[in-house]
mmCIF file of C-alpha atoms and ligand atoms in Angstrom:
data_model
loop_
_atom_site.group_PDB
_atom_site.id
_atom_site.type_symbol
_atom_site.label_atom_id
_atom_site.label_comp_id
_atom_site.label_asym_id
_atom_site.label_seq_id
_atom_site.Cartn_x
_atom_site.Cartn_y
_atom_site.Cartn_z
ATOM 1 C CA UNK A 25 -30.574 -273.804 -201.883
ATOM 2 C CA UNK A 26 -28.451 -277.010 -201.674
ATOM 3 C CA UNK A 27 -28.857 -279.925 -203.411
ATOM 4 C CA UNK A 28 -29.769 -283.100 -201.740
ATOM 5 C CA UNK A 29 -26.018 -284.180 -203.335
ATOM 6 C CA UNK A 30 -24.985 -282.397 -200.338
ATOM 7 C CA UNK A 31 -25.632 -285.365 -197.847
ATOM 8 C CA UNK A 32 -23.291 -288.108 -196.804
ATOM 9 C CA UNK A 33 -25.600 -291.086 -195.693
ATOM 10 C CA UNK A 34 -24.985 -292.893 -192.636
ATOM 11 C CA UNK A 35 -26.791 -295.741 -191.578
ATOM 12 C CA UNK A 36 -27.049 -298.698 -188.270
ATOM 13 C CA UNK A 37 -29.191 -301.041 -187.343
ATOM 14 C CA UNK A 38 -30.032 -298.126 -184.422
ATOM 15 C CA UNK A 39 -28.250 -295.624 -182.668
ATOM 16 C CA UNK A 40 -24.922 -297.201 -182.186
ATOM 17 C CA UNK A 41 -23.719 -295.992 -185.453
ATOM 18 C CA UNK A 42 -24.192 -292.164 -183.894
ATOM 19 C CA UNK A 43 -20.431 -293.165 -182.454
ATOM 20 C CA UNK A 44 -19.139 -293.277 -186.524
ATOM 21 C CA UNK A 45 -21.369 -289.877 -187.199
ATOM 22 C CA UNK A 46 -19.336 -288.299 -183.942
ATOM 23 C CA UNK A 47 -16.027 -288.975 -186.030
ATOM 24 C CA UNK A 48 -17.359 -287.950 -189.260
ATOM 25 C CA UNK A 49 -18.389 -284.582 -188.231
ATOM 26 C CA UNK A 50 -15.047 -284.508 -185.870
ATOM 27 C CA UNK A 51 -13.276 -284.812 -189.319
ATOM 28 C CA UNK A 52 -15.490 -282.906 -191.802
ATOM 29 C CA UNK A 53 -17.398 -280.630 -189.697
ATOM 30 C CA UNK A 54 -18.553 -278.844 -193.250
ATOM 31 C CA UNK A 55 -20.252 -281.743 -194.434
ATOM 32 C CA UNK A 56 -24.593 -282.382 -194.304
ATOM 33 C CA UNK A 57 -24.998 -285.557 -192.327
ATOM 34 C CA UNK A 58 -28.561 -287.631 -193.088
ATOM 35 C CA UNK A 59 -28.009 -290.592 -190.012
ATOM 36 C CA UNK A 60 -30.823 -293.321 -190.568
ATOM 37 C CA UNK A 61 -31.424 -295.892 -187.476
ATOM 38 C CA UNK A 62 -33.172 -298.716 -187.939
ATOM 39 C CA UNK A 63 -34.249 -298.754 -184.483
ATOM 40 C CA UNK A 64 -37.663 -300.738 -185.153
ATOM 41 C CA UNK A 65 -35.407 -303.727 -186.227
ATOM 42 C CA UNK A 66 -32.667 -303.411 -184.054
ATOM 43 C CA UNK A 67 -30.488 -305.758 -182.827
ATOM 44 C CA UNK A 68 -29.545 -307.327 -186.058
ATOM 45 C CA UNK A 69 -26.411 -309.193 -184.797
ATOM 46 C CA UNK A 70 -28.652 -312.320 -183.683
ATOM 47 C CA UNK A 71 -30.854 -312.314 -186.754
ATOM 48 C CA UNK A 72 -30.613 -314.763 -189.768
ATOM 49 C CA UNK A 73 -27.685 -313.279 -191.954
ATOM 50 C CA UNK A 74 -30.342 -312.850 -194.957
ATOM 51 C CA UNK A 75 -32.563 -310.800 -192.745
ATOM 52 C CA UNK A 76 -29.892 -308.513 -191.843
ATOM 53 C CA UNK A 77 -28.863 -308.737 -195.895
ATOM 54 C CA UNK A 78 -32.401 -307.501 -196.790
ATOM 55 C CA UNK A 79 -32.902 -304.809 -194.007
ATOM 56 C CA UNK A 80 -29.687 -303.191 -195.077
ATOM 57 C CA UNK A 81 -29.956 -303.589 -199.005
ATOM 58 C CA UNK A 82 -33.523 -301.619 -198.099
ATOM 59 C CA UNK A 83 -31.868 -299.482 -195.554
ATOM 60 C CA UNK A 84 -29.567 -298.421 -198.510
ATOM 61 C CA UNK A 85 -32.277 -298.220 -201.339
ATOM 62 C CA UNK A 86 -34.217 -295.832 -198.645
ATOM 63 C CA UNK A 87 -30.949 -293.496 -198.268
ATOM 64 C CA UNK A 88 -29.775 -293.806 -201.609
ATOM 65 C CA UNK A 89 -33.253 -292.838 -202.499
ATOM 66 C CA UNK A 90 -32.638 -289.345 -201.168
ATOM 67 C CA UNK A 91 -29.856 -288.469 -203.072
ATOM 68 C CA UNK A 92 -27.140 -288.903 -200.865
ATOM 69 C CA UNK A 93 -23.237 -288.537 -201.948
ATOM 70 C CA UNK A 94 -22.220 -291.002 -200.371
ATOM 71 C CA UNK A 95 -23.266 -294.395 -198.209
ATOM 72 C CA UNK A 96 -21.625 -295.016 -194.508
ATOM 73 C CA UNK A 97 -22.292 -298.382 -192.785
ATOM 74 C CA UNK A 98 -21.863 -297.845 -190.034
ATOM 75 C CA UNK A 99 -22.475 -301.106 -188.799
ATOM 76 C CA UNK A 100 -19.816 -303.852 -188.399
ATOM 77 C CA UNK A 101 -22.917 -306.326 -188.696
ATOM 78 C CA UNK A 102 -24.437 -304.699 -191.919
ATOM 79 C CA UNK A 103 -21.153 -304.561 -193.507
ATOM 80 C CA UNK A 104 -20.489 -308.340 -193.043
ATOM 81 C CA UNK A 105 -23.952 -309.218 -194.450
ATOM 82 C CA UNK A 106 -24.135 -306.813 -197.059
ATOM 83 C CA UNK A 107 -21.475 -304.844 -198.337
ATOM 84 C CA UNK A 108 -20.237 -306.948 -201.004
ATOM 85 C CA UNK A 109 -23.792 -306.902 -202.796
ATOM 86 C CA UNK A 110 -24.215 -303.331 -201.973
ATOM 87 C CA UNK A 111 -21.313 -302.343 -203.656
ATOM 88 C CA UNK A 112 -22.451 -304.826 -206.831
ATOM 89 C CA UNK A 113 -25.825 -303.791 -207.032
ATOM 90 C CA UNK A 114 -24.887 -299.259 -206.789
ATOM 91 C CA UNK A 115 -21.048 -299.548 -208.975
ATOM 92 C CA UNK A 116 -21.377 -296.027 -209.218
ATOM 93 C CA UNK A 117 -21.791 -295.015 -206.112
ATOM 94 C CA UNK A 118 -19.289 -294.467 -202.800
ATOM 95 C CA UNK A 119 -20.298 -296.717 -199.697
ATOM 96 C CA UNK A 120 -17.761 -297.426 -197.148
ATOM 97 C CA UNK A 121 -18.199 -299.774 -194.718
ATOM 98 C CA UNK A 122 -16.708 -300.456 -191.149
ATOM 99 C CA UNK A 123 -15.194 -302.961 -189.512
ATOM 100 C CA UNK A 124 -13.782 -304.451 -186.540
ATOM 101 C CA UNK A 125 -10.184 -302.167 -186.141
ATOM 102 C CA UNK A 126 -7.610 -305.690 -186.002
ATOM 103 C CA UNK A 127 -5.468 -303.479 -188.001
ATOM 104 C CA UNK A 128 -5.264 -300.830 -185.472
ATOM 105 C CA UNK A 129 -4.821 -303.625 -183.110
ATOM 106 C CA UNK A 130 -2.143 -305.329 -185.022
ATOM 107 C CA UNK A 131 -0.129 -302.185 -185.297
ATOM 108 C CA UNK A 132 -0.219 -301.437 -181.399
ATOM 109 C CA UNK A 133 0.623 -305.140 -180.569
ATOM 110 C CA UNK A 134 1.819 -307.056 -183.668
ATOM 111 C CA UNK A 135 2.307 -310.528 -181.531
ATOM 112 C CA UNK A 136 -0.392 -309.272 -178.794
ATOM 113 C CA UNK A 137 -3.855 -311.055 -177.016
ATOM 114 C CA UNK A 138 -6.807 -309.032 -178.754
ATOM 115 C CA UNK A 139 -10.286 -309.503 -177.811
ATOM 116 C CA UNK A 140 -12.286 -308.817 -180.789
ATOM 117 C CA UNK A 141 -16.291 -308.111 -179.395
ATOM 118 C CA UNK A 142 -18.455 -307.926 -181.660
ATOM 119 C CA UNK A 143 -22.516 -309.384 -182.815
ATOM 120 C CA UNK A 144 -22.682 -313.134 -183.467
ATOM 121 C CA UNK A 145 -23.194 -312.221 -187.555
ATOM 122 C CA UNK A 146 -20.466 -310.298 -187.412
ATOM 123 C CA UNK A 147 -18.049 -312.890 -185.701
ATOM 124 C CA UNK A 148 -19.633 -316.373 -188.096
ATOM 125 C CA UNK A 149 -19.503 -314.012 -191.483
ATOM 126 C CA UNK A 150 -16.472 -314.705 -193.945
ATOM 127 C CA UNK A 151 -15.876 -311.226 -193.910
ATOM 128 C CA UNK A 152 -14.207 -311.359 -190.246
ATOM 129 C CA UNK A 153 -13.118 -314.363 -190.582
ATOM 130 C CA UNK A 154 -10.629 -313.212 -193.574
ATOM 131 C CA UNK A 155 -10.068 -310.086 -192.206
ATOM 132 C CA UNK A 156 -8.803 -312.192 -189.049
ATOM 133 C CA UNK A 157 -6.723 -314.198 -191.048
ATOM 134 C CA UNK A 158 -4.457 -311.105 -192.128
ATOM 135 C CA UNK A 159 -2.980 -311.196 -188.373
ATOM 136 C CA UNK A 160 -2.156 -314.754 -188.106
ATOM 137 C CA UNK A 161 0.494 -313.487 -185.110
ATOM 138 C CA UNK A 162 -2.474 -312.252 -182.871
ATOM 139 C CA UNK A 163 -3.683 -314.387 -180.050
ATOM 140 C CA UNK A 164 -7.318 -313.603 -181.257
ATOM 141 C CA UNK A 165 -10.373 -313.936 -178.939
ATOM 142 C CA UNK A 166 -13.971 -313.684 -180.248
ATOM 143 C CA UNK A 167 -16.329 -312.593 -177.433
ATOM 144 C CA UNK A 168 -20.010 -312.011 -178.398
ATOM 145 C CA UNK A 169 -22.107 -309.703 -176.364
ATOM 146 C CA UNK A 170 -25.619 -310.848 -176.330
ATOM 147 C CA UNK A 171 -27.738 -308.007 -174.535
ATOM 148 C CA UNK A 172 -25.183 -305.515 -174.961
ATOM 149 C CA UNK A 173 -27.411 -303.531 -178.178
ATOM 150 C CA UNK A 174 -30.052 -303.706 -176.694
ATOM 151 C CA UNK A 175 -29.179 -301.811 -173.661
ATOM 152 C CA UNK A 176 -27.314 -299.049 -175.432
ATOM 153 C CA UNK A 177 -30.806 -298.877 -177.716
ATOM 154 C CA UNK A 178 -32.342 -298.191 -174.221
ATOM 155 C CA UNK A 179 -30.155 -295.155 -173.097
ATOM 156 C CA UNK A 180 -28.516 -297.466 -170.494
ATOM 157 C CA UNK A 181 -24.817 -298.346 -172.039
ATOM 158 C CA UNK A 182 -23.318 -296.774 -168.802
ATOM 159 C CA UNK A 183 -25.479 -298.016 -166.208
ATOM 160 C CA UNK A 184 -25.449 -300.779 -163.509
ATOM 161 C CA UNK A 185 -27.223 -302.606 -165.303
ATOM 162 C CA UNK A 186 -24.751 -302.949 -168.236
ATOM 163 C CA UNK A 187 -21.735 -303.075 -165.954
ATOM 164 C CA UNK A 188 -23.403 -306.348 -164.592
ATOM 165 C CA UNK A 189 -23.868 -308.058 -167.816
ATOM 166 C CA UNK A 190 -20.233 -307.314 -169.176
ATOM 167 C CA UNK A 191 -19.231 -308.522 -165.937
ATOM 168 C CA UNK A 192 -20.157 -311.787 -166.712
ATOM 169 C CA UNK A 193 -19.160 -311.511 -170.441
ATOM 170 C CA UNK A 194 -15.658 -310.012 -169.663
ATOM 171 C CA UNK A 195 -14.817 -312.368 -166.441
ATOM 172 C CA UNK A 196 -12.392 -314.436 -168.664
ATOM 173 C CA UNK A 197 -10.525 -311.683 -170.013
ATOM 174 C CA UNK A 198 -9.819 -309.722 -167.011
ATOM 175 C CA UNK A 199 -6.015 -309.143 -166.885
ATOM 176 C CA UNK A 200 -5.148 -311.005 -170.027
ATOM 177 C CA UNK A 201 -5.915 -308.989 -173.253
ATOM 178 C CA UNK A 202 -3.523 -305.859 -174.657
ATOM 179 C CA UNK A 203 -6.209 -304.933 -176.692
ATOM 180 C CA UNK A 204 -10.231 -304.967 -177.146
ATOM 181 C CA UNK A 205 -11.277 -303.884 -180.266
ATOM 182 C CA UNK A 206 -14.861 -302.631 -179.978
ATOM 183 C CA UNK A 207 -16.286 -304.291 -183.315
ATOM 184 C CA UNK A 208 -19.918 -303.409 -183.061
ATOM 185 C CA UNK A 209 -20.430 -299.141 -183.493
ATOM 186 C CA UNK A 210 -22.921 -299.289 -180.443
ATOM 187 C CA UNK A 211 -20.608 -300.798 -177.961
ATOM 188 C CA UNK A 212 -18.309 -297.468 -177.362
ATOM 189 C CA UNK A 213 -21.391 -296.074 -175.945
ATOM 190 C CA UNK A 214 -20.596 -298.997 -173.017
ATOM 191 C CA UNK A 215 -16.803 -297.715 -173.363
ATOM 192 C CA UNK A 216 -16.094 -296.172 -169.118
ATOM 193 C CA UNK A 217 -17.958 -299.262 -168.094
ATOM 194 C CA UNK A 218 -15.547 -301.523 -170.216
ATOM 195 C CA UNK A 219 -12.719 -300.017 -169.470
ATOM 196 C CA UNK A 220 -13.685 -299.632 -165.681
ATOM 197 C CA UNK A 221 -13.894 -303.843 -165.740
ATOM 198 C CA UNK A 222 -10.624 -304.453 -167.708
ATOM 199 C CA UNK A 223 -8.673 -301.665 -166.320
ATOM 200 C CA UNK A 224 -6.032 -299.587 -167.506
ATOM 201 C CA UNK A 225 -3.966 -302.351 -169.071
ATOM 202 C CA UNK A 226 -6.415 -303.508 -172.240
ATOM 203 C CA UNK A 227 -6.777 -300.543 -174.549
ATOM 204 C CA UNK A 228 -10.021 -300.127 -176.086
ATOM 205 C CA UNK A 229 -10.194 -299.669 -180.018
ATOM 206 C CA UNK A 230 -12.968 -299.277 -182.666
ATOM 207 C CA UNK A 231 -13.073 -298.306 -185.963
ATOM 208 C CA UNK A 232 -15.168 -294.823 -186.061
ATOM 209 C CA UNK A 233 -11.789 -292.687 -186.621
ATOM 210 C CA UNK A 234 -10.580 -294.738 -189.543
ATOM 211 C CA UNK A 235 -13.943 -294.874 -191.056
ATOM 212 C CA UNK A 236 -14.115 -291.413 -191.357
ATOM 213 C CA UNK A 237 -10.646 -290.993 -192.382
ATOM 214 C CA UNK A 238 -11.264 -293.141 -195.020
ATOM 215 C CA UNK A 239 -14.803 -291.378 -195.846
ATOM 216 C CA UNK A 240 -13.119 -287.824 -196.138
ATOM 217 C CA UNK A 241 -10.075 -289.883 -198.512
ATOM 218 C CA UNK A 242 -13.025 -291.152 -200.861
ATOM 219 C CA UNK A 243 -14.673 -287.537 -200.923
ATOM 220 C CA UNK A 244 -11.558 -285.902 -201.726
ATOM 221 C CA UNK A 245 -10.718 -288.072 -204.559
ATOM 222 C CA UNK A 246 -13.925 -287.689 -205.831
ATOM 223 C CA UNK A 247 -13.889 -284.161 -205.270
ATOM 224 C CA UNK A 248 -16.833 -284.002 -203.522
ATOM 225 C CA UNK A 249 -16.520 -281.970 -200.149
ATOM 226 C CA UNK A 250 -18.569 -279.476 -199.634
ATOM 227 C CA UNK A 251 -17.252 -276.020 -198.823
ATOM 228 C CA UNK A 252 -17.157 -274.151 -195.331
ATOM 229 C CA UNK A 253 -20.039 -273.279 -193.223
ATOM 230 C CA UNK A 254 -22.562 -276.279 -194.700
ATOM 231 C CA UNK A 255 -22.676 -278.573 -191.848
ATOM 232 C CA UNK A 256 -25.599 -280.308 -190.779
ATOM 233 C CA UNK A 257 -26.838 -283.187 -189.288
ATOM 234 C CA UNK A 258 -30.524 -284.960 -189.714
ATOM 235 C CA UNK A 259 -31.641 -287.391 -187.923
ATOM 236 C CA UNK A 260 -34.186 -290.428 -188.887
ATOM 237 C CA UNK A 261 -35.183 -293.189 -187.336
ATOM 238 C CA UNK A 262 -37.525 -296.088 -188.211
ATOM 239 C CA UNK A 263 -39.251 -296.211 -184.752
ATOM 240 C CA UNK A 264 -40.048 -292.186 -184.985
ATOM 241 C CA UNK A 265 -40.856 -291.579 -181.526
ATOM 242 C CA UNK A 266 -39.813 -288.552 -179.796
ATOM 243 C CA UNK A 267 -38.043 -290.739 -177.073
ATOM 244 C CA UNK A 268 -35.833 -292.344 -179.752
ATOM 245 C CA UNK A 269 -34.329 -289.250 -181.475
ATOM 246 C CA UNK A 270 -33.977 -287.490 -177.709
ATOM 247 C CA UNK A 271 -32.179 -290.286 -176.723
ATOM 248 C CA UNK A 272 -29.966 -290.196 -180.583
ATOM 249 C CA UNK A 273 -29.448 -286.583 -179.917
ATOM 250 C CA UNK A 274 -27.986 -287.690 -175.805
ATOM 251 C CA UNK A 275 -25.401 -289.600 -177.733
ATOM 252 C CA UNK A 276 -24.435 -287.300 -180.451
ATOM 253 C CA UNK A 277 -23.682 -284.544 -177.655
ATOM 254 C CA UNK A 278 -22.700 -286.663 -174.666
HETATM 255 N N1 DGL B 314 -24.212 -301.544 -184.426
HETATM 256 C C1 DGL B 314 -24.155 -302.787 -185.086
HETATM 257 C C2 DGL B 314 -22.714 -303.199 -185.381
HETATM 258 O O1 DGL B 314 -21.846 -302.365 -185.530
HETATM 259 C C3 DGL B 314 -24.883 -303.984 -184.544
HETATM 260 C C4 DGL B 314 -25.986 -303.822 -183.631
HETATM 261 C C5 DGL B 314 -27.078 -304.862 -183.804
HETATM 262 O O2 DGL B 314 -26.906 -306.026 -183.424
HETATM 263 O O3 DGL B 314 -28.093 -304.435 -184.323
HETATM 264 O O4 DGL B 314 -22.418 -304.359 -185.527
#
């Protein structure tokens, strides 16, 4: 029998954090996975900044709750609203939190344009807007994406549908950025139709890789991986219908 120790905890506001959980099991394939979605509430990026405070806190409470090892939020919004208290109110525990990749960004094209995309909470929180000020040589653009969740929630972040709303969003940057850094974990699920509108030129970036690197750092120091032959991955989800873990399942294999 394992323990429920085992478990890293990874949590979104829906399914967009399943793009985090592909790099987490890409980099410790041994490791038991518990992935909570909080589809029912989802999108939080347009939502008061204490709403999205409270759902995660709860979010957390629910995971920690299970016995998890360790916390993953894998939600650029969550983290901006919440993971300064998380981290005050569970000292003991390991939660890592993700967010927008400028560094990755910075590195690539120290004096370059970056588009940053990302939820409106994510974009207004002091958070980004310190993390921002790190790369004062950027030419930094902050494009919100209104719509954007909400599509990939509905199984359609490649579809016409989407390509038409970014579109509109992306019109301005066409041609002009070196870099857009994907800062909300549901928006590389809209990556080929991104890419298709801003062409070869813009590379696209988001944090998923370094998150996990940085998980699998935390777990090692702590000496807490868990040997060969263990993995697993559970899925829950706060809407619980069988269309919304078919459609979590699409993107974990996709
Ligand atoms: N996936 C979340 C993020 O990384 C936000 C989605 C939402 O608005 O709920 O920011």
């Amino acid at each position: 029998m394992h323990s429920k120790k085992d478990y890293i905890g990874v949590f979104d506001s829906g399914l967009g954090g399943i793009s985090v959980l592909r790099e987490l099991v890409k980099a410790m394939p041994q490791e038991r996975f518990l992935y909570f979605g909080d589809s029912a509430n989802a999108p939080y990026g347009q939502k008061p900044v204490e709403t999205v405070r409270q759902l995660t806190l709860d979010a957390a409470e629910h995971l920690f709750s299970r016995g998890v090892k360790a916390l993953v939020v894998a939600c650029n919004t969550a983290t901006a609203a919440a993971i300064d208290i998380l981290r005050e109110q569970h000292p003991e525990e390991i939660i890592i939190g993700i967010e927008p990749a400028l560094k990755v960004a910075a590195d690539r094209f120290p004096t370059g344009q970056v588009g940053v995309m990302a939820t409106e909470v994510t974009l207004h929180e002091e958070k980004f807007l310190h993390l921002a000020e790190h790369y004062p040589a950027l030419g930094l653009h902050s494009i919100s994406a209104p719509g954007l969740v909400e599509l990939v929630e509905a199984g359609k972040g490649e579809s016409d549908e989407c390509e038409t709303l970014l579109r509109g969003i992306l019109a301005p940057y066409v041609g002009k950025l070196d870099a857009l850094v994907l800062g909300c974990t549901h928006y590389p699920f809209a990556r080929g139709v991104i890419s298709r509108i801003l062409g070869e030129r813009t590379q696209l970036l988001d944090g998923g890789a370094g998150t996990a690197r940085q998980t699998l750092r935390r777990l090692m120091e702590a000496d807490l991986l868990s040997p060969e032959g263990n993995g697993d991955i559970q899925m829950e989800n706060s809407l619980g219908t069988p269309e919304i873990f078919n459609r979590a399942m699409e993107l974990l294999n996709g």
